[in-house]
PDB file of C-alpha atoms in Angstrom:
ATOM      1  CA  ALA G   1     159.247 255.092 269.441  1.00  0.00           C
ATOM      2  CA  LEU G   2     157.719 258.149 267.798  1.00  0.00           C
ATOM      3  CA  SER G   3     154.095 259.090 268.347  1.00  0.00           C
ATOM      4  CA  SER G   4     151.906 258.843 265.245  1.00  0.00           C
ATOM      5  CA  ALA G   5     151.851 262.660 264.825  1.00  0.00           C
ATOM      6  CA  ALA G   6     155.637 262.879 265.116  1.00  0.00           C
ATOM      7  CA  SER G   7     155.984 259.946 262.714  1.00  0.00           C
ATOM      8  CA  ASP G   8     153.796 261.708 260.116  1.00  0.00           C
ATOM      9  CA  VAL G   9     155.884 264.883 260.376  1.00  0.00           C
ATOM     10  CA  TYR G  10     159.089 262.842 260.032  1.00  0.00           C
ATOM     11  CA  LYS G  11     157.759 261.077 256.927  1.00  0.00           C
ATOM     12  CA  ARG G  12     156.755 264.382 255.319  1.00  0.00           C
ATOM     13  CA  GLN G  13     160.208 265.822 255.975  1.00  0.00           C
ATOM     14  CA  ILE G  14     161.849 262.802 254.341  1.00  0.00           C
ATOM     15  CA  LYS G  15     159.580 263.065 251.293  1.00  0.00           C
ATOM     16  CA  MET G  16     160.357 266.746 250.815  1.00  0.00           C
ATOM     17  CA  ALA G  17     164.081 265.986 250.663  1.00  0.00           C
ATOM     18  CA  VAL G  18     163.665 263.598 247.709  1.00  0.00           C
ATOM     19  CA  LYS G  19     164.294 264.887 244.198  1.00  0.00           C
ATOM     20  CA  ILE G  20     163.942 263.128 240.886  1.00  0.00           C
ATOM     21  CA  ARG G  21     166.904 264.225 238.811  1.00  0.00           C
ATOM     22  CA  LEU G  22     169.546 263.123 236.324  1.00  0.00           C
ATOM     23  CA  THR G  23     172.878 261.618 237.253  1.00  0.00           C
ATOM     24  CA  ARG G  24     175.577 261.541 234.577  1.00  0.00           C
ATOM     25  CA  THR G  25     177.161 258.334 233.322  1.00  0.00           C
ATOM     26  CA  GLY G  26     179.088 257.589 230.166  1.00  0.00           C
ATOM     27  CA  ARG G  27     182.486 258.549 228.831  1.00  0.00           C
ATOM     28  CA  HIS G  28     184.030 261.888 227.968  1.00  0.00           C
ATOM     29  CA  ASN G  29     182.078 263.459 225.061  1.00  0.00           C
ATOM     30  CA  ASP G  30     179.599 260.556 225.175  1.00  0.00           C
ATOM     31  CA  PRO G  31     177.121 261.445 227.922  1.00  0.00           C
ATOM     32  CA  SER G  32     174.238 259.327 229.096  1.00  0.00           C
ATOM     33  CA  TYR G  33     172.110 259.851 232.163  1.00  0.00           C
ATOM     34  CA  ARG G  34     170.180 257.862 234.729  1.00  0.00           C
ATOM     35  CA  ILE G  35     166.885 259.216 236.016  1.00  0.00           C
ATOM     36  CA  VAL G  36     167.010 258.650 239.761  1.00  0.00           C
ATOM     37  CA  ALA G  37     165.160 259.435 242.966  1.00  0.00           C
ATOM     38  CA  ALA G  38     167.810 260.832 245.303  1.00  0.00           C
ATOM     39  CA  ASP G  39     168.039 262.651 248.600  1.00  0.00           C
ATOM     40  CA  SER G  40     168.558 266.322 247.724  1.00  0.00           C
ATOM     41  CA  ARG G  41     171.621 266.436 250.014  1.00  0.00           C
ATOM     42  CA  PHE G  42     173.503 263.756 248.048  1.00  0.00           C
ATOM     43  CA  PRO G  43     175.929 264.831 245.299  1.00  0.00           C
ATOM     44  CA  ARG G  44     174.676 264.794 241.691  1.00  0.00           C
ATOM     45  CA  ASP G  45     176.552 261.644 240.708  1.00  0.00           C
ATOM     46  CA  GLY G  46     176.506 260.139 244.189  1.00  0.00           C
ATOM     47  CA  ARG G  47     174.247 257.750 246.003  1.00  0.00           C
ATOM     48  CA  TYR G  48     170.592 257.512 245.027  1.00  0.00           C
ATOM     49  CA  ILE G  49     167.509 255.820 246.429  1.00  0.00           C
ATOM     50  CA  GLU G  50     166.036 254.243 243.298  1.00  0.00           C
ATOM     51  CA  LEU G  51     166.737 254.071 239.567  1.00  0.00           C
ATOM     52  CA  LEU G  52     163.695 255.186 237.537  1.00  0.00           C
ATOM     53  CA  GLY G  53     165.048 255.139 233.995  1.00  0.00           C
ATOM     54  CA  THR G  54     167.679 256.279 231.524  1.00  0.00           C
ATOM     55  CA  PHE G  55     168.141 259.138 229.063  1.00  0.00           C
ATOM     56  CA  ASP G  56     170.552 259.227 226.117  1.00  0.00           C
ATOM     57  CA  PRO G  57     170.735 262.753 224.671  1.00  0.00           C
ATOM     58  CA  LEU G  58     172.817 261.729 221.645  1.00  0.00           C
ATOM     59  CA  MET G  59     170.357 259.078 220.470  1.00  0.00           C
ATOM     60  CA  ASN G  60     167.451 261.051 221.984  1.00  0.00           C
ATOM     61  CA  THR G  61     166.062 257.937 223.693  1.00  0.00           C
ATOM     62  CA  THR G  62     164.365 257.778 227.058  1.00  0.00           C
ATOM     63  CA  LYS G  63     163.359 254.689 229.045  1.00  0.00           C
ATOM     64  CA  ILE G  64     161.256 255.331 232.148  1.00  0.00           C
ATOM     65  CA  ASP G  65     159.618 252.942 234.624  1.00  0.00           C
ATOM     66  CA  GLU G  66     156.270 254.755 234.769  1.00  0.00           C
ATOM     67  CA  GLU G  67     154.937 252.949 237.851  1.00  0.00           C
ATOM     68  CA  LYS G  68     157.973 253.884 239.949  1.00  0.00           C
ATOM     69  CA  ALA G  69     157.966 257.459 238.643  1.00  0.00           C
ATOM     70  CA  ILE G  70     154.269 257.963 239.414  1.00  0.00           C
ATOM     71  CA  LYS G  71     154.739 256.478 242.907  1.00  0.00           C
ATOM     72  CA  TRP G  72     157.567 258.910 243.697  1.00  0.00           C
ATOM     73  CA  ILE G  73     155.674 261.919 242.349  1.00  0.00           C
ATOM     74  CA  LYS G  74     152.611 260.997 244.429  1.00  0.00           C
ATOM     75  CA  ASP G  75     154.854 260.635 247.489  1.00  0.00           C
ATOM     76  CA  GLY G  76     155.948 264.254 247.031  1.00  0.00           C
ATOM     77  CA  ALA G  77     159.292 264.010 245.232  1.00  0.00           C
ATOM     78  CA  GLN G  78     160.355 267.227 243.500  1.00  0.00           C
ATOM     79  CA  LEU G  79     161.264 267.067 239.798  1.00  0.00           C
ATOM     80  CA  SER G  80     164.246 268.834 238.269  1.00  0.00           C
ATOM     81  CA  ASP G  81     163.418 270.999 235.236  1.00  0.00           C
ATOM     82  CA  THR G  82     164.954 268.549 232.763  1.00  0.00           C
ATOM     83  CA  VAL G  83     163.219 265.535 234.293  1.00  0.00           C
ATOM     84  CA  ARG G  84     159.906 267.431 234.268  1.00  0.00           C
ATOM     85  CA  ALA G  85     160.372 268.013 230.515  1.00  0.00           C
ATOM     86  CA  LEU G  86     161.225 264.340 229.909  1.00  0.00           C
ATOM     87  CA  PHE G  87     158.239 263.151 231.959  1.00  0.00           C
ATOM     88  CA  SER G  88     155.912 265.576 230.150  1.00  0.00           C
ATOM     89  CA  LYS G  89     157.120 264.299 226.789  1.00  0.00           C
ATOM     90  CA  ALA G  90     156.521 260.711 227.955  1.00  0.00           C
ATOM     91  CA  GLY G  91     153.012 261.604 229.221  1.00  0.00           C
ATOM     92  CA  ILE G  92     153.713 260.802 232.868  1.00  0.00           C
ATOM     93  CA  ILE G  93     152.822 264.284 234.162  1.00  0.00           C
ATOM     94  CA  ALA G  94     149.431 264.056 232.422  1.00  0.00           C
ATOM     95  CA  LYS G  95     148.755 260.630 233.999  1.00  0.00           C
ATOM     96  CA  VAL G  96     149.588 261.906 237.485  1.00  0.00           C
ATOM     97  CA  SER G  97     147.367 264.988 237.135  1.00  0.00           C
ATOM     98  CA  LYS G  98     144.546 262.876 235.665  1.00  0.00           C
ATOM     99  CA  LYS G  99     144.658 260.401 238.577  1.00  0.00           C
ATOM    100  CA  GLY G 100     144.727 263.290 241.058  1.00  0.00           C
ATOM    101  CA  GLU G 101     141.378 264.656 239.837  1.00  0.00           C
TER     102      GLU G 101
END
C-alpha cells in the first residue's frame, strides 16, 4: 500500500495526464466529434475515460454534460484549444472560474 503522501503524488500525476479533447467519428466528408476525457498517451480516436459531449461542425451543434466537464476541469484535466473554445462558447469556462473565486 502507498503512504498518503505517495498516494497524493500518484493522484496528481494521473490527473496531469488527462486531457479533454475531440475524437473523430462519422463518415468520410461527414465529420462529427465526441468530446472526451482521455489519457494523453492514448491515440486521438482510441480509448477514452469518459464521454462528455458531442460536436457536429456541419450543423454547428454542441451538446455538453456540464457537470462532468466541470468535474474534470476541477480535477486538473487539460483542455485542447478547440475544446476550450467550445466550452467558452457554452459558458462552462466562466462557471468554473466563478466557482473558483
